[in-house]
């Protein structure tokens, strides 16, 4: 006689974390994430895209440029491009969510159809918009099942509803428009020297500032000090290379990380998954 364990499927452990990134052709310019996190805590980081997360279970808490947000089931966690933010569980059971990462061009195109001008931003980061949440949830599920027309239709509907209820016009480019020339020059140097970055003293001397003054001014403009900014740029570059099919060890070398484990540690603290899993899921999409 079979034991009960062999007859009934095992119950999923709610403490088990999982995450999957992918890109769906039905949603141009948009990466997707389905995840459950319990103990994962994201360090201060940015994305080049918007981040629009529908919380499907539990609670997420995160800091952002305007303060702190706490979002529960059915709510939307929204962060703009290049906006520094964190993320962690707001309840013992963690949180599950479905996330869209649309490019600024994608969101701007929807905004223009609504008559909005400029690059749109949102009035809040923790948003209660049930209609938009339902439409975005339908879009994410449709994308998961490969339904091109349904996914693209529901996604545009959800973005339009969100922009109408919580969007605003004429948002300036985050932070960089106020940058001093010295800070922008420092950023350009870091962007061009991912593999062999200068020490803070050398960087400051090259742009004509003191190290302390540069560190403080850079953080005021970009939300991160120079060393954290450099790590973020390296991770962003690593994502591009991983999507192109380059192996993780090669990506680590190309982006200036000491080795594969160094890349993995920083990658996971910003995206919630190791680079190997990210590469696998992106190439399989």
Coordinates of C-alpha atoms in Angstrom, one line a residue:
X1 CA 0.0 0.0 0.0
X2 CA 1.3 3.4 -0.9
X3 CA 2.0 5.9 1.9
X4 CA 0.1 9.2 2.0
X5 CA 3.2 11.0 1.1
X6 CA 3.4 9.1 -2.2
X7 CA -0.3 9.8 -3.0
X8 CA -0.6 13.5 -2.3
X9 CA 1.7 16.2 -3.7
X10 CA 3.8 18.0 -1.2
X11 CA 2.5 21.3 0.1
X12 CA 4.7 24.2 -1.0
X13 CA 6.7 25.7 1.9
X14 CA 5.7 29.4 2.2
X15 CA 9.2 30.2 3.5
X16 CA 10.8 29.0 0.3
X17 CA 12.0 31.9 -1.9
X18 CA 11.9 31.9 -5.7
X19 CA 12.3 34.4 -8.5
X20 CA 12.2 34.4 -12.3
X21 CA 13.1 37.2 -14.6
X22 CA 12.2 37.1 -18.3
X23 CA 11.4 39.3 -21.3
X24 CA 8.2 38.7 -23.2
X25 CA 7.9 39.7 -26.9
X26 CA 4.3 40.8 -26.4
X27 CA 5.5 43.6 -24.1
X28 CA 8.2 45.5 -26.0
X29 CA 10.9 47.1 -23.8
X30 CA 9.7 45.5 -20.6
X31 CA 11.3 42.9 -18.4
X32 CA 9.1 40.8 -16.0
X33 CA 9.7 39.3 -12.6
X34 CA 7.7 36.8 -10.6
X35 CA 9.0 36.3 -7.1
X36 CA 8.5 35.4 -3.5
X37 CA 10.9 36.8 -1.0
X38 CA 11.1 36.2 2.8
X39 CA 14.6 36.9 4.1
X40 CA 15.9 38.7 1.0
X41 CA 16.7 42.4 1.6
X42 CA 17.7 44.6 -1.3
X43 CA 20.5 47.2 -0.7
X44 CA 20.1 50.7 -2.0
X45 CA 20.0 50.4 -5.8
X46 CA 18.5 51.7 -9.0
X47 CA 17.0 50.4 -12.3
X48 CA 17.3 52.1 -15.6
X49 CA 13.6 51.4 -16.1
X50 CA 10.4 52.0 -14.1
X51 CA 9.6 49.4 -11.5
X52 CA 5.9 48.6 -11.1
X53 CA 5.3 45.7 -8.7
X54 CA 1.9 44.2 -8.0
X55 CA 1.9 42.7 -4.5
X56 CA 0.0 39.4 -4.6
X57 CA 0.7 38.2 -1.1
X58 CA 2.3 39.5 2.1
X59 CA 3.8 42.9 2.6
X60 CA 6.8 44.7 1.1
X61 CA 8.5 47.7 2.7
X62 CA 10.9 49.9 0.9
X63 CA 12.6 53.3 1.1
X64 CA 12.7 55.6 -1.9
X65 CA 13.6 59.1 -2.8
X66 CA 10.5 60.6 -1.0
X67 CA 10.5 58.5 2.1
X68 CA 9.3 55.0 3.0
X69 CA 6.4 52.8 1.6
X70 CA 4.6 49.8 2.9
X71 CA 2.5 47.9 0.4
X72 CA 0.3 44.9 0.9
X73 CA -1.7 42.5 -1.2
X74 CA -3.4 44.2 -4.2
X75 CA -1.2 47.3 -3.9
X76 CA 1.4 48.6 -6.3
X77 CA 5.0 49.4 -5.5
X78 CA 6.2 52.0 -8.0
X79 CA 9.7 53.4 -8.4
X80 CA 10.9 55.7 -11.2
X81 CA 14.0 55.2 -13.5
X82 CA 17.3 55.7 -11.6
X83 CA 15.4 56.3 -8.3
X84 CA 17.4 54.9 -5.4
X85 CA 15.4 52.4 -3.4
X86 CA 15.6 49.4 -1.1
X87 CA 13.2 46.5 -0.4
X88 CA 12.5 44.0 2.3
X89 CA 9.7 42.0 3.9
X90 CA 7.2 43.9 5.9
X91 CA 5.7 40.8 7.5
X92 CA 7.1 37.5 8.8
X93 CA 5.8 35.6 5.8
X94 CA 7.5 37.9 3.4
X95 CA 5.9 39.0 0.1
X96 CA 5.1 37.8 -3.4
X97 CA 4.8 40.0 -6.4
X98 CA 4.6 40.3 -10.1
X99 CA 6.8 43.1 -11.4
X100 CA 7.0 45.1 -14.7
X101 CA 10.2 46.9 -15.7
X102 CA 9.1 49.1 -18.6
X103 CA 11.6 51.4 -20.2
X104 CA 11.1 55.2 -19.9
X105 CA 10.3 55.2 -23.7
X106 CA 7.5 52.6 -23.2
X107 CA 5.8 54.5 -20.4
X108 CA 6.3 57.9 -22.1
X109 CA 4.6 56.5 -25.3
X110 CA 1.5 55.5 -23.3
X111 CA 1.5 58.9 -21.5
X112 CA 1.6 60.7 -24.8
X113 CA -1.5 58.9 -26.0
X114 CA -3.2 60.2 -22.9
X115 CA -2.1 63.8 -23.8
X116 CA 0.6 64.0 -21.2
X117 CA 3.9 65.7 -22.0
X118 CA 7.4 65.0 -20.9
X119 CA 8.7 61.9 -19.1
X120 CA 6.0 61.0 -16.6
X121 CA 6.5 60.2 -12.9
X122 CA 4.1 59.1 -10.2
X123 CA 2.8 61.0 -7.2
X124 CA 3.3 58.1 -4.8
X125 CA 5.4 55.0 -4.5
X126 CA 2.9 52.9 -2.6
X127 CA -0.2 53.1 -4.7
X128 CA -3.7 51.9 -4.2
X129 CA -5.3 51.7 -7.6
X130 CA -7.5 48.5 -7.8
X131 CA -8.5 48.9 -11.5
X132 CA -4.9 49.4 -12.6
X133 CA -3.7 46.5 -10.4
X134 CA -6.3 44.2 -11.9
X135 CA -5.3 45.1 -15.4
X136 CA -1.6 44.7 -14.7
X137 CA -2.2 41.4 -13.0
X138 CA -4.1 40.1 -16.1
X139 CA -1.2 41.3 -18.3
X140 CA 1.4 39.5 -16.2
X141 CA -0.5 36.3 -16.2
X142 CA -1.2 36.5 -19.9
X143 CA 2.6 37.1 -20.6
X144 CA 3.4 34.0 -18.4
X145 CA 1.1 31.9 -20.7
X146 CA 2.5 33.4 -23.9
X147 CA -0.7 35.3 -24.9
X148 CA 0.7 38.2 -26.9
X149 CA -2.4 40.1 -27.6
X150 CA -3.9 39.8 -24.2
X151 CA -0.7 40.7 -22.4
X152 CA 0.0 43.8 -24.5
X153 CA -3.6 45.0 -24.3
X154 CA -3.9 44.6 -20.5
X155 CA -0.5 46.1 -19.9
X156 CA -1.3 49.2 -21.8
X157 CA -4.7 49.4 -20.1
X158 CA -3.0 49.1 -16.7
X159 CA -0.3 51.7 -17.4
X160 CA -2.9 54.1 -18.7
X161 CA -5.1 53.7 -15.6
X162 CA -2.1 54.1 -13.4
X163 CA -1.0 57.3 -15.2
X164 CA -4.5 58.7 -15.1
X165 CA -4.9 58.1 -11.4
X166 CA -1.4 58.8 -10.1
X167 CA 0.8 60.1 -12.9
X168 CA 2.1 63.6 -13.4
X169 CA 3.7 65.5 -16.3
X170 CA 6.9 67.3 -16.9
X171 CA 9.0 65.1 -14.5
X172 CA 12.7 66.1 -14.8
X173 CA 15.3 63.4 -15.3
X174 CA 15.9 62.1 -11.8
X175 CA 18.7 63.9 -10.0
X176 CA 21.1 64.5 -12.9
X177 CA 19.6 67.8 -14.1
X178 CA 21.0 69.5 -10.9
X179 CA 24.5 68.0 -11.2
X180 CA 27.5 70.2 -10.9
X181 CA 29.9 69.9 -13.8
X182 CA 32.5 68.3 -11.5
X183 CA 30.0 65.6 -10.4
X184 CA 29.0 64.8 -13.9
X185 CA 32.7 64.6 -14.9
X186 CA 33.3 62.2 -12.0
X187 CA 30.3 60.1 -13.2
X188 CA 31.7 60.0 -16.7
X189 CA 35.1 58.8 -15.5
X190 CA 33.5 56.0 -13.4
X191 CA 31.3 54.9 -16.3
X192 CA 34.3 54.6 -18.5
X193 CA 36.5 52.8 -16.0
X194 CA 34.4 49.9 -14.7
X195 CA 37.4 47.5 -14.6
X196 CA 40.1 49.9 -13.2
X197 CA 38.3 52.7 -11.3
X198 CA 40.4 55.4 -9.6
X199 CA 40.6 55.9 -5.9
X200 CA 38.3 58.6 -4.5
X201 CA 41.4 60.9 -4.0
X202 CA 42.4 60.5 -7.6
X203 CA 38.8 60.9 -8.9
X204 CA 38.4 64.1 -6.8
X205 CA 41.7 65.5 -8.0
X206 CA 40.8 64.9 -11.6
X207 CA 37.6 66.9 -11.3
X208 CA 39.0 69.6 -9.1
X209 CA 37.2 68.9 -5.8
X210 CA 38.2 67.6 -2.4
X211 CA 37.4 63.9 -1.7
X212 CA 34.9 64.6 1.0
X213 CA 33.2 67.3 -1.0
X214 CA 32.9 65.1 -4.0
X215 CA 31.6 62.2 -2.1
X216 CA 28.9 64.4 -0.5
X217 CA 28.0 66.2 -3.8
X218 CA 27.9 63.0 -5.8
X219 CA 25.5 61.3 -3.3
X220 CA 23.3 64.4 -3.3
X221 CA 22.9 64.2 -7.1
X222 CA 22.8 60.5 -7.7
X223 CA 21.5 59.1 -4.4
X224 CA 24.6 56.9 -4.0
X225 CA 28.2 57.6 -3.2
X226 CA 30.8 57.0 -6.0
X227 CA 31.7 53.5 -4.9
X228 CA 28.1 52.3 -4.7
X229 CA 27.3 54.0 -8.0
X230 CA 30.1 52.1 -9.6
X231 CA 28.8 48.8 -8.3
X232 CA 25.3 49.6 -9.6
X233 CA 26.7 50.5 -13.1
X234 CA 28.7 47.2 -13.1
X235 CA 25.5 45.2 -12.2
X236 CA 23.5 47.1 -14.9
X237 CA 26.2 46.3 -17.5
X238 CA 26.3 42.7 -16.3
X239 CA 22.6 42.3 -17.0
X240 CA 23.1 43.4 -20.6
X241 CA 26.0 41.0 -21.1
X242 CA 24.2 38.1 -19.5
X243 CA 21.2 38.6 -21.8
X244 CA 23.6 38.5 -24.7
X245 CA 24.6 35.0 -23.7
X246 CA 28.0 35.7 -22.2
X247 CA 29.0 33.2 -19.4
X248 CA 28.9 34.5 -15.8
X249 CA 32.7 34.2 -15.3
X250 CA 33.3 36.2 -18.5
X251 CA 30.8 38.8 -17.4
X252 CA 32.5 39.2 -14.0
X253 CA 35.8 39.9 -15.8
X254 CA 34.2 42.3 -18.3
X255 CA 32.5 44.4 -15.6
X256 CA 35.4 44.7 -13.1
X257 CA 34.3 42.3 -10.4
X258 CA 37.0 40.3 -8.7
X259 CA 35.5 37.0 -9.6
X260 CA 32.2 35.2 -10.3
X261 CA 31.3 35.0 -6.6
X262 CA 31.9 38.7 -6.2
X263 CA 29.5 39.4 -9.1
X264 CA 27.0 37.0 -7.7
X265 CA 26.9 38.6 -4.3
X266 CA 26.3 42.1 -5.6
X267 CA 23.9 40.9 -8.4
X268 CA 21.7 39.1 -5.9
X269 CA 21.6 42.0 -3.5
X270 CA 20.1 44.1 -6.2
X271 CA 18.0 41.7 -8.2
X272 CA 17.2 38.9 -5.8
X273 CA 18.5 36.2 -8.1
X274 CA 22.1 35.0 -8.9
X275 CA 23.4 36.0 -12.4
X276 CA 23.4 32.4 -13.6
X277 CA 19.6 32.0 -13.0
X278 CA 19.0 35.4 -14.6
X279 CA 21.0 34.4 -17.7
X280 CA 19.2 31.1 -17.9
X281 CA 15.7 32.6 -17.7
X282 CA 16.4 35.5 -20.0
X283 CA 17.9 33.3 -22.7
X284 CA 15.0 30.8 -22.4
X285 CA 12.4 33.6 -22.9

